[in-house]
XYZ file of C-alpha atoms in Angstrom:
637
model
C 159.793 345.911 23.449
C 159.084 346.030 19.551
C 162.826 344.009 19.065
C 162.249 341.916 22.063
C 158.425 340.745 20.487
C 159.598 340.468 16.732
C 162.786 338.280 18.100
C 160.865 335.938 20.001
C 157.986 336.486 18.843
C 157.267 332.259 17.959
C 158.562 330.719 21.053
C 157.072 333.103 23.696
C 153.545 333.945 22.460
C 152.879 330.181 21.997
C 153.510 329.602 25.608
C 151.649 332.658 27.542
C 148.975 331.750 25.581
C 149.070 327.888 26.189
C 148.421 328.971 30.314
C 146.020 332.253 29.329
C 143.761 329.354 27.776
C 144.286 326.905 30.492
C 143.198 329.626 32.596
C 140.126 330.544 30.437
C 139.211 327.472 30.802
C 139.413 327.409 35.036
C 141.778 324.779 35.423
C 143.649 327.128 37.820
C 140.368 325.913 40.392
C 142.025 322.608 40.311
C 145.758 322.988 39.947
C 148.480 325.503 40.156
C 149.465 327.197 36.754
C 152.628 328.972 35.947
C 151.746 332.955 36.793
C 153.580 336.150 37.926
C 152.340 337.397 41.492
C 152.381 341.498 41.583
C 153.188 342.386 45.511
C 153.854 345.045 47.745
C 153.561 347.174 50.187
C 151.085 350.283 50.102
C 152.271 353.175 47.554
C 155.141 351.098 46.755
C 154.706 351.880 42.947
C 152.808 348.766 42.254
C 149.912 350.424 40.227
C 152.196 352.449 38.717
C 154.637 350.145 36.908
C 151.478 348.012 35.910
C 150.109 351.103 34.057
C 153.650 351.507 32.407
C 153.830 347.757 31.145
C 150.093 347.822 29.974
C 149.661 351.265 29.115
C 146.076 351.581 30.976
C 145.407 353.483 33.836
C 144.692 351.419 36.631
C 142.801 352.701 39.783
C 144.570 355.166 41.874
C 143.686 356.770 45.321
C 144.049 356.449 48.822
C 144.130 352.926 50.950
C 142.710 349.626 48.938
C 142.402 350.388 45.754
C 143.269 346.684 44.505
C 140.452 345.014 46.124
C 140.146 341.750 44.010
C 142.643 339.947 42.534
C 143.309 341.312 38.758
C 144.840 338.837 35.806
C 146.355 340.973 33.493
C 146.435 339.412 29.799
C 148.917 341.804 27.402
C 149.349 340.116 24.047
C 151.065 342.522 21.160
C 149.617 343.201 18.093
C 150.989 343.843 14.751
C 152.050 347.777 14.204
C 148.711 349.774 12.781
C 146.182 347.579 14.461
C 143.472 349.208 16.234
C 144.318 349.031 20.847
C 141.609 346.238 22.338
C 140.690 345.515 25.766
C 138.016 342.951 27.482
C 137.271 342.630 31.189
C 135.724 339.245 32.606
C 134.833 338.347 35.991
C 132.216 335.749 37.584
C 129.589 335.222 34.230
C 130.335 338.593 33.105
C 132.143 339.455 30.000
C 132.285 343.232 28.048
C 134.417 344.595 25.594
C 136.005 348.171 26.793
C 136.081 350.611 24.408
C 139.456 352.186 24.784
C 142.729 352.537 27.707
C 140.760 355.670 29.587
C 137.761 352.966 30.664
C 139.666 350.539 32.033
C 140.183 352.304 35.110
C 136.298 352.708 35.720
C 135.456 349.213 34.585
C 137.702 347.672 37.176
C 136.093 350.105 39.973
C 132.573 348.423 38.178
C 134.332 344.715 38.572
C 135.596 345.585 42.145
C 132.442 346.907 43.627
C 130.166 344.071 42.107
C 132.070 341.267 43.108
C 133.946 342.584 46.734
C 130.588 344.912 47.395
C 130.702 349.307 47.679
C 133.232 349.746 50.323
C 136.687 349.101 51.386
C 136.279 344.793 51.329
C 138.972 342.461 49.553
C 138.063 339.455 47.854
C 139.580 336.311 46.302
C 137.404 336.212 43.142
C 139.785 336.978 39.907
C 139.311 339.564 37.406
C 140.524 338.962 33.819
C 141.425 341.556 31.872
C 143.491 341.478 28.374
C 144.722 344.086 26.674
C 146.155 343.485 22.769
C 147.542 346.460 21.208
C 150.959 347.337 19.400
C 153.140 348.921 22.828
C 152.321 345.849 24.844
C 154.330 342.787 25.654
C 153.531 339.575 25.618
C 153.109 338.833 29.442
C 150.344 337.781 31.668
C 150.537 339.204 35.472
C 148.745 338.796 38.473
C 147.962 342.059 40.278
C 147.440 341.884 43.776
C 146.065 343.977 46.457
C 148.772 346.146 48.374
C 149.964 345.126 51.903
C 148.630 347.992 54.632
C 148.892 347.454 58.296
C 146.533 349.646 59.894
C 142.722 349.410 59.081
C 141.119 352.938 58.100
C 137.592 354.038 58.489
C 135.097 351.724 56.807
C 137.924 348.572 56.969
C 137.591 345.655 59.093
C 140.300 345.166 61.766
C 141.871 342.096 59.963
C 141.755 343.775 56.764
C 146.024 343.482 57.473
C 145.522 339.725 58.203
C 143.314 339.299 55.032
C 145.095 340.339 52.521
C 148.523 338.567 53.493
C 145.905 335.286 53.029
C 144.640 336.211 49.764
C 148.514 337.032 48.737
C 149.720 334.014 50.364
C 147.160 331.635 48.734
C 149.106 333.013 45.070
C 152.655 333.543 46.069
C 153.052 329.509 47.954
C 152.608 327.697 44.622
C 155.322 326.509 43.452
C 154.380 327.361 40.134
C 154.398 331.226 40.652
C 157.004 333.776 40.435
C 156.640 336.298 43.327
C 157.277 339.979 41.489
C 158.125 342.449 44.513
C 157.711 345.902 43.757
C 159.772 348.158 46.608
C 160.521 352.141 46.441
C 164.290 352.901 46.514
C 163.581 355.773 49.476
C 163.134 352.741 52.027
C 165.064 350.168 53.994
C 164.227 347.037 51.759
C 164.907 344.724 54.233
C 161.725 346.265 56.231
C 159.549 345.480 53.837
C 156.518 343.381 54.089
C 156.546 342.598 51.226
C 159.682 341.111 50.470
C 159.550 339.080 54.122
C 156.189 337.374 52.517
C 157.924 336.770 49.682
C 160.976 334.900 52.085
C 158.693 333.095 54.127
C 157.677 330.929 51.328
C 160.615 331.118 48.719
C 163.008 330.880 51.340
C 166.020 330.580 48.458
C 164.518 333.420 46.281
C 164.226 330.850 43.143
C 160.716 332.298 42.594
C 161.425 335.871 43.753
C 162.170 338.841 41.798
C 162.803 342.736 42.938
C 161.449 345.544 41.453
C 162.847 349.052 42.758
C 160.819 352.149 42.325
C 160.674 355.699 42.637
C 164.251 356.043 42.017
C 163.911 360.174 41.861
C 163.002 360.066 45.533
C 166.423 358.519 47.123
C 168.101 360.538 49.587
C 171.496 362.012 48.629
C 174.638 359.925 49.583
C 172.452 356.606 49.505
C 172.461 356.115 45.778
C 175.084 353.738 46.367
C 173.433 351.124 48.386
C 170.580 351.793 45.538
C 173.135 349.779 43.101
C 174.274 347.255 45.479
C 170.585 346.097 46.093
C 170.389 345.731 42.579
C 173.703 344.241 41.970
C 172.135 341.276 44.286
C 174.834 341.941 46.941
C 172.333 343.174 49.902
C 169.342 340.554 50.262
C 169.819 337.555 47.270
C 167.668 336.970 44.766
C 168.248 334.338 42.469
C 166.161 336.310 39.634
C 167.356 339.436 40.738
C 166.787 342.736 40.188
C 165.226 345.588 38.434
C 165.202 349.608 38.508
C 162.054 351.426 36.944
C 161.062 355.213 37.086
C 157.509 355.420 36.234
C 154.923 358.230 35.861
C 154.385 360.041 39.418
C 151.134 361.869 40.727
C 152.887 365.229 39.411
C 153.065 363.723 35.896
C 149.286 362.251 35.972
C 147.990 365.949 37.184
C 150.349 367.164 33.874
C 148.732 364.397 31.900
C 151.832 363.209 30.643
C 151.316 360.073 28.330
C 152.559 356.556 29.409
C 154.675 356.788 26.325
C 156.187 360.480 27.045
C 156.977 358.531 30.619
C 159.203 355.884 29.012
C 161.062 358.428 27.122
C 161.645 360.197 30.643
C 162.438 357.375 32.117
C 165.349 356.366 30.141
C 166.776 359.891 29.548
C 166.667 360.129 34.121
C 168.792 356.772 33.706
C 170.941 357.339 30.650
C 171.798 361.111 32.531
C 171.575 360.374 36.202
C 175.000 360.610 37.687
C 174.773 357.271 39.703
C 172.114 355.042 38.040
C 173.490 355.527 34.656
C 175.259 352.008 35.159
C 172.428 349.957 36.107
C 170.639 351.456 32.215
C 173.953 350.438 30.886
C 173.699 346.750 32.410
C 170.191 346.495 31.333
C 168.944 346.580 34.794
C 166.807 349.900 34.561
C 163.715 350.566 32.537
C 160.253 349.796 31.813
C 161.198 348.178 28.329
C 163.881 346.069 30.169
C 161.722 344.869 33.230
C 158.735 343.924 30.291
C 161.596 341.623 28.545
C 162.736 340.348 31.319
C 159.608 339.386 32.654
C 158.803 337.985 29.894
C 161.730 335.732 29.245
C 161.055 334.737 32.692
C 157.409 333.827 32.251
C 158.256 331.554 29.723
C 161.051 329.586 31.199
C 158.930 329.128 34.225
C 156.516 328.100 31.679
C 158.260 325.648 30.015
C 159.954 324.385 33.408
C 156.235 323.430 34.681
C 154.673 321.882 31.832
C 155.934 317.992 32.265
C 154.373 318.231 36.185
C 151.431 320.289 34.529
C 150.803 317.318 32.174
C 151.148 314.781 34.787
C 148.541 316.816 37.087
C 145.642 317.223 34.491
C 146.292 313.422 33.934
C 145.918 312.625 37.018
C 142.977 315.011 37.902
C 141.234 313.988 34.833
C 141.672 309.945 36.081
C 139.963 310.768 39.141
C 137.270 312.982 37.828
C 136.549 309.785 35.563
C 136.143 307.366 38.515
C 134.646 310.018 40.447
C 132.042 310.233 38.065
C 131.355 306.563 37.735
C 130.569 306.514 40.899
C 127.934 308.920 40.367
C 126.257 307.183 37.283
C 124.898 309.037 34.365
C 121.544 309.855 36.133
C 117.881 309.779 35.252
C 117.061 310.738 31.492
C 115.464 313.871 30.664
C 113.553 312.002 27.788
C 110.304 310.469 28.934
C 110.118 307.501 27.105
C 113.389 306.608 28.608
C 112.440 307.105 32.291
C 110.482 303.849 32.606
C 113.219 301.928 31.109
C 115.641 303.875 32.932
C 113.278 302.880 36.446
C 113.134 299.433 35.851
C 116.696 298.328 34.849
C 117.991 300.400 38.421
C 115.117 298.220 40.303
C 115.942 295.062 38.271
C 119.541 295.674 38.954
C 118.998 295.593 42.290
C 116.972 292.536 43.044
C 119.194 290.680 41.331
C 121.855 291.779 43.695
C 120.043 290.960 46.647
C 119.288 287.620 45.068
C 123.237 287.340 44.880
C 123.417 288.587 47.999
C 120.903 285.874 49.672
C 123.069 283.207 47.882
C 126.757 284.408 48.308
C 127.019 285.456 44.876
C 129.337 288.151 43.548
C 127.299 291.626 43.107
C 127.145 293.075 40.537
C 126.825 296.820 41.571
C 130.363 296.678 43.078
C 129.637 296.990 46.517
C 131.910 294.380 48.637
C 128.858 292.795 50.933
C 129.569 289.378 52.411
C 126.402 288.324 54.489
C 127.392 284.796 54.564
C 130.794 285.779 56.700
C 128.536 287.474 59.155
C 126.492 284.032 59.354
C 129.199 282.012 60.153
C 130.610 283.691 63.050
C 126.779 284.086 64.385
C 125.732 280.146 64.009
C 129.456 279.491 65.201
C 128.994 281.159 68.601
C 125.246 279.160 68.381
C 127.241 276.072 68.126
C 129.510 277.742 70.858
C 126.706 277.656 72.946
C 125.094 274.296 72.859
C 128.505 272.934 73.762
C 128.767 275.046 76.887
C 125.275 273.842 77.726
C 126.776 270.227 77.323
C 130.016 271.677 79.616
C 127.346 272.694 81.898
C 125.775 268.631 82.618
C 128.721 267.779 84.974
C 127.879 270.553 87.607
C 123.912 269.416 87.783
C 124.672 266.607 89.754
C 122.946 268.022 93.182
C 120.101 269.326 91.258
C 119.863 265.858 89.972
C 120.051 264.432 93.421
C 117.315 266.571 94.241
C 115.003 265.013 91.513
C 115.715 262.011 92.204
C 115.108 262.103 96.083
C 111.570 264.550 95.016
C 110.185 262.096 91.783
C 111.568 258.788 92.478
C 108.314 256.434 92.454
C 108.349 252.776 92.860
C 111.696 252.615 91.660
C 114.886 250.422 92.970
C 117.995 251.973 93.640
C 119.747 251.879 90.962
C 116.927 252.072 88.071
C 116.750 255.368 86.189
C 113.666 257.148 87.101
C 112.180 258.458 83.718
C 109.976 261.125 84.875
C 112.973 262.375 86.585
C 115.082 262.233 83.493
C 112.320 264.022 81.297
C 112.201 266.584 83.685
C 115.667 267.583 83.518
C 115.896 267.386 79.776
C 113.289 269.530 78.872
C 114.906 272.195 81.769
C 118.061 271.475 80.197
C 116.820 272.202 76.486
C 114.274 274.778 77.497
C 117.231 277.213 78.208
C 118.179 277.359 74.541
C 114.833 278.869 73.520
C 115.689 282.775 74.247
C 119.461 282.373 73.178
C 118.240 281.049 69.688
C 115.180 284.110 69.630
C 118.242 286.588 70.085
C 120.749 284.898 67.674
C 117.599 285.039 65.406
C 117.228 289.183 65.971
C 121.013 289.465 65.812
C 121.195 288.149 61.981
C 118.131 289.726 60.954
C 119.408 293.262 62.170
C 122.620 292.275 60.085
C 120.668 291.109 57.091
C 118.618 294.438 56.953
C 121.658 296.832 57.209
C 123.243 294.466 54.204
C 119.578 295.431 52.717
C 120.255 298.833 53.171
C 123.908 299.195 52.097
C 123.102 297.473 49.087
C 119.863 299.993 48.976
C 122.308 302.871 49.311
C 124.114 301.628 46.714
C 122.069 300.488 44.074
C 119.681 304.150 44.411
C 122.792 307.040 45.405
C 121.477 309.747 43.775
C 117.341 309.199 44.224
C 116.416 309.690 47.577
C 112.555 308.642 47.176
C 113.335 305.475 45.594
C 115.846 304.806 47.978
C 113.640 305.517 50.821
C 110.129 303.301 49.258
C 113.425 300.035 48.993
C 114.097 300.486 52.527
C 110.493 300.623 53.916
C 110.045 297.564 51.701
C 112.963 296.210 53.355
C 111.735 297.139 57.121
C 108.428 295.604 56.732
C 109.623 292.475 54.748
C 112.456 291.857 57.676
C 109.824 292.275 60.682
C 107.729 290.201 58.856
C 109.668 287.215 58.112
C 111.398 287.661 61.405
C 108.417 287.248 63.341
C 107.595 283.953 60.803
C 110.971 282.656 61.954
C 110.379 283.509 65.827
C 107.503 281.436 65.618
C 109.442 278.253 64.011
C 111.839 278.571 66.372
C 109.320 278.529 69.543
C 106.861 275.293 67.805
C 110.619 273.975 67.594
C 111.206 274.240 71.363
C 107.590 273.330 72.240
C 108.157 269.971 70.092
C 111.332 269.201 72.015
C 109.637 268.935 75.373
C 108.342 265.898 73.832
C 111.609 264.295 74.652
C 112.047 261.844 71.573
C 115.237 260.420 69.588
C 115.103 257.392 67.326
C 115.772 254.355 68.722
C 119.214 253.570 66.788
C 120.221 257.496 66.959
C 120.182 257.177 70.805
C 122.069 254.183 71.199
C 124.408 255.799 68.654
C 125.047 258.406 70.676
C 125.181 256.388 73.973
C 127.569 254.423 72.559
C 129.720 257.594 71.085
C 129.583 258.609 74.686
C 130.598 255.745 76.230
C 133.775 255.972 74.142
C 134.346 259.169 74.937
C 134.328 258.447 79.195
C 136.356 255.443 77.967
C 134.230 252.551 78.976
C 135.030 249.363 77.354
C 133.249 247.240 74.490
C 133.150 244.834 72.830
C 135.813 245.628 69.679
C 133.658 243.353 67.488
C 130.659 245.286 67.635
C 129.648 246.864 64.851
C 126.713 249.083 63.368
C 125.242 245.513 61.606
C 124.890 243.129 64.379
C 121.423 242.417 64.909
C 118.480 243.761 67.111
C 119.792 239.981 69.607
C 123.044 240.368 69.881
C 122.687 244.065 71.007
C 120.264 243.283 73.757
C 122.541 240.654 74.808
C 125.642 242.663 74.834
C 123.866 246.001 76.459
C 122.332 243.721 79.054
C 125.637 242.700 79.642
C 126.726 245.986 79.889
C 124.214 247.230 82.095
C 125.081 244.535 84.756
C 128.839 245.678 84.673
C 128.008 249.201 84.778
C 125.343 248.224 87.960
C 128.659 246.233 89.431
C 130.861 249.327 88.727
C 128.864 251.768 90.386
C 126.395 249.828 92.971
C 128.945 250.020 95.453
C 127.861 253.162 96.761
C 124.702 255.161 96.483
C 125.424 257.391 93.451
C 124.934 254.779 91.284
C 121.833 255.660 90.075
C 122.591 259.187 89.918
C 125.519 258.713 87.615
C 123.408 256.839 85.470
C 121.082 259.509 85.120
C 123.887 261.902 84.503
C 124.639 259.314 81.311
C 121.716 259.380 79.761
C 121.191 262.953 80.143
C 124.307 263.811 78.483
C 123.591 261.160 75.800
C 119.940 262.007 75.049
C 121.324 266.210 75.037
C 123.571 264.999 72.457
C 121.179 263.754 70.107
C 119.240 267.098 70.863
C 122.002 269.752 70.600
C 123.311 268.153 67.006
C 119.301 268.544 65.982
C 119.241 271.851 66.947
C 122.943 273.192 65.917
C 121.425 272.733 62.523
C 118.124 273.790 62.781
C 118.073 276.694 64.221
C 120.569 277.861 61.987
C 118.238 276.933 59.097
C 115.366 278.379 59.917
C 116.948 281.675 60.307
C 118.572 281.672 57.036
C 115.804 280.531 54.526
C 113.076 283.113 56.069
C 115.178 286.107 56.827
C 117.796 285.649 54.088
C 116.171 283.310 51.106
C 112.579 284.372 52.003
C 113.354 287.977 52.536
C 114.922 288.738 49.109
C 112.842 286.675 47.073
C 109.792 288.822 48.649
C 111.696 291.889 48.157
C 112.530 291.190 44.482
C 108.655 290.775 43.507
C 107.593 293.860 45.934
C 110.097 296.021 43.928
C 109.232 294.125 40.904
C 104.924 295.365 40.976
C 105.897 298.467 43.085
C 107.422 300.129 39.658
C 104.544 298.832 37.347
C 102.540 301.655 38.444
C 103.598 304.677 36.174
C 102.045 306.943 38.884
C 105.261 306.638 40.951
C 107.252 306.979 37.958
C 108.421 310.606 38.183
C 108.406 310.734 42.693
C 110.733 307.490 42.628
C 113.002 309.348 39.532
C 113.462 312.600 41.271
C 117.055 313.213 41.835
C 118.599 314.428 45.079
C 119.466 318.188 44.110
C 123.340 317.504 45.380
C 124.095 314.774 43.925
C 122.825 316.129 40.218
C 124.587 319.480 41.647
C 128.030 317.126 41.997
C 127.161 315.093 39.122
C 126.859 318.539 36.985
C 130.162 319.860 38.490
C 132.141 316.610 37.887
C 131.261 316.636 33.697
C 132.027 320.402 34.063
C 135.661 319.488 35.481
C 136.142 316.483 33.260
C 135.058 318.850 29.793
C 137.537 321.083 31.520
C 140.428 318.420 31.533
C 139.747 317.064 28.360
C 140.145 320.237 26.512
C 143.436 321.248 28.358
C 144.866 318.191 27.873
C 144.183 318.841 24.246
C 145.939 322.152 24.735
C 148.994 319.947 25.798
C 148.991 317.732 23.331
C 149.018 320.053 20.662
C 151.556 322.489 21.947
């Protein structure tokens, strides 16, 4: 190990320590980082060849003893300087005095975080080790694969721990390190099979055989072969350790006296002696290996490790935008702070009355919304107009009910004024409900830009929108009221003189009854009495010759007088809805918000802060400080 640390000493520590601080720093909540998985089954060795690489003892015993996940940090020190070891987990952090307290102070880390019995949990526990017999590797220890619960153990316990291994060993970015004894089939084990399901090809996978004492006579053989990569493929193959067993812990044998052992079983042993030769076999070997492994992986990941943090830290940035920098702590701030969020905001609904672009961001269009509703208004006069030629009996029936002292032929007028104001009267509820229609739409613009312009202060937010809710009913109710003195005036059935013969002449064009070409809007009051007498005696010779006459010239004038009406109302209606529940609305809502905030009284209730968003808020700076500082790390590795 000494040879393998002093030869590489500048390119590997460099690297293990670019990812231990990336770590430190919990980037690995956000993204994967390049990390060797420990796995395998239940008394498999794992503990053991951990203790041999770190030279700690690790907890031992029966069933779970891994019960959290366990980052091991090893970093070499120079010969003569003094062993050091530091445990971390959750906001905990203490120095451990020498190797014999590690053991006890990950029982300590175990119990506090997982609880006092036989439970597993994902929480990591960090603990480096410096000292002269370490390499310089970083590991991830996890807990062993069982498949029967014992006493005190849920029933899933099986089912939970494959999650908790699987959640390490499907990153791309980790190395699965399998750790199987030589005295079983390895193509049983669990596991290795994990380690298949997700690293299919074995690029990620590498085999660690233990307990090499324990094979069976005659099957030394197929011992070799598995590590020869000729049974079950591993692109990273192979390794063969011996490490201490419970006989030499009850001896007290040191981990040091274990790696002399070890290599004089291999250098001696009759079949295995090949596998030492090859450097296949031994602690020392497996801890360079490992190593040399780590750091390729390392150095393999960082271009997609850069791009990730860059792209994390963009959308931490915008994420935070959104979120704004919050209310200040200082209190000579706060009422600035107040006023330029309430300012802010009745300008935007002043922009927003006008169908000018807000300045908050937020894509709200009210004027869209108005078009399509005073279209279909328009929609609807017409079809009232559509509606004239199918009233002929009901004319009939006026005419036969009011007609006075009238000729055939004449137009009776109270029969005519009758019909117009039944005719117009049937527009008042259809304009009251395109009325509550854009006010509802107007509010919920209110509110969305309410939302908006106040995400993170609820009571502020909330005093806007009961501003909004009263304003709306209130200059709704203003505008029902136009609109009804706006019906009651046209039951007084009244056009100017010139618009009505403008529009009795637009519709005589349109039935295609003929004129005089030379008429035109200047000839005088004369010449068009002359020429509409004149017409009137055609259209009596057209149409006396039966008895409708008179009823189709009702019918006319009907249609001519609605005409006049309808284009009055297409744009009337239309305007009194917009200037009191648009114009009027904001420009009351700007000076409610506007005195509501002079009173310093409200000043702290309207600047309280919803707890999750200053929670999120919190969390986002935490991530983007994060970021920043890796990226650092990247930049000046």
């Amino acid at each position: 190990m000494n040879n393998l640390n002093k030869h590489y000493e500048e390119r590997v520590r460099p690297c293990i320590d670019l990812i231990d601080s990336l770590r430190s720093l919990g980037v690995e909540k956000d993204l994967a980082l390049p990390a060797i998985a420990v796995i395998g089954d239940q008394s498999s060795g794992k503990s053991s060849v951990l203790e041999a690489l770190s030279g700690v003892s690790l907890p031992r015993g029966n069933g779970i003893v891994t019960r959290c996940p366990l980052e091991l940090r090893m970093k070499r020190r120079g010969e003569g300087e003094e062993w050091y070891g530091k445990i971390t987990y959750q906001n905990h952090e203490e120095a451990i005095k020498g190797p014999a307290n590690v053991d006890e102070k990950i029982r300590e880390a175990q119990n506090k975080i997982a609880g006092g019995g036989v439970g597993i949990s994902s929480k990591l526990i960090s603990l480096e080790i410096a000292s002269p017999d370490v390499p310089d590797l970083t590991l991830i220890d996890l807990p062993g694969i069982t498949r029967v619960a014992v006493k005190g153990q849920p029933e899933d316990i099986g089912d939970q721990i494959k999650k908790l291994i699987k959640m390490f060993i499907t990153k791309q970015e980790t190395i699965s390190l399998v750790v199987v004894p030589c005295s079983v089939d390895i193509a049983t084990t669990e596991a290795l099979k994990m380690a298949q399901e997700v690293d299919p090809d074995g690029e990620r996978t590498l085999g660690i055989l233990t307990k090499p004492d324990l094979v069976d006579k005659g099957t030394e053989e197929t011992v070799i072969d598995i590590v020869h990569n000729e049974v079950i493929r591993l692109e990273k193959g192979y390794m063969i350790v011996k490490c201490r067993g419970q006989k030499e812990i009850a001896e007290k044998v040191s981990l040091t006296q274990a790696i002399e052992r070890e290599r004089a079983f291999f250098t001696s042993h009759a079949h295995f002696h090949t596998l030492y030769d090859d450097g296949h076999a031994t602690v020392p070997k497996l801890a360079e290996k490992l190593t040399l492994e780590l750091v390729h992986h390392i150095k393999k990941s960082l271009p997609r490790l850069e791009e990730q943090i860059d792209e994390k830290l963009a959308q931490t940035q915008a994420e935070l935008e959104r979120y704004g920098s919050g209310p200040p702590s200082d209190g000579p701030e706060r009422l600035p702070y107040l006023i330029d969020k309430v300012t802010a905001f009745t300008q935007d609904a002043i922009s927003l009355a006008t169908g000018e672009e807000l300045k908050c961001g937020e894509k709200l269009n009210v004027f869209s919304m108005l078009r399509r509703e005073f279209k279909d208004w328009d929609a609807q006069l017409i079809h009232l107009a559509e509606n004239f030629n199918k009233i002929e009996a009901e004319a009939e029936f006026y005419e036969e009910t009011y007609r006075g002292r009238e000729l055939p032929g004449f137009i009776n007028y109270k029969t005519f004024e009758s019909m117009v104001k039944r005719q117009i009267q049937k527009l008042e509820e259809p304009a009251v409900r395109k009325l509550r229609n854009v006010s509802d739409a107007v509010r919920q613009d209110f509110f969305k830009l309410a939302h908006h312009s106040f995400p993170a202060l609820p009571n502020l937010m909330k005093r806007a929108k009961e501003k909004i809710e009263a304003i709306n009913q209130e200059k709704q109710a203003i505008a029902e009221s136009m609109l009804r003195t706006q019906f009651k005036m046209e039951m007084i059935v009244y056009t100017q003189d010139s618009l009505y013969r403008n529009s009795v002449a637009d519709l005589k064009r349109e039935e295609g009854v003929e004129q005089d070409e030379e008429q035109d809007e200047e000839q005088d009051e004369e010449e068009y009495k002359r020429k509409s007498t004149k017409f009137n005696r055609e259209w009596s010779m057209m149409y006396c010759k039966d008895n409708h006459a008179a009823l189709r010239a009702l019918m006319f004038h009907l249609r001519a007088y609605y005409k006049s009406a309808s284009q009055r109302l297409a744009d009337q209606i239309p305007l009194v809805i917009r200037y009191q529940v648009l114009q009027e609305s904001a420009a009351e809502l700007q000076k409610e918000m506007l005195t509501m905030i002079q009173s310093q009284e409200n000043l702290e209730f309207m600047l309280t802060e919803d707890f999750e968003v200053g929670s999120k808020r919190a969390a986002l700076l935490s991530r983007l400080k994060r970021f920043k500082k890796a990226r650092s790390y990247l930049v000046g590795f």
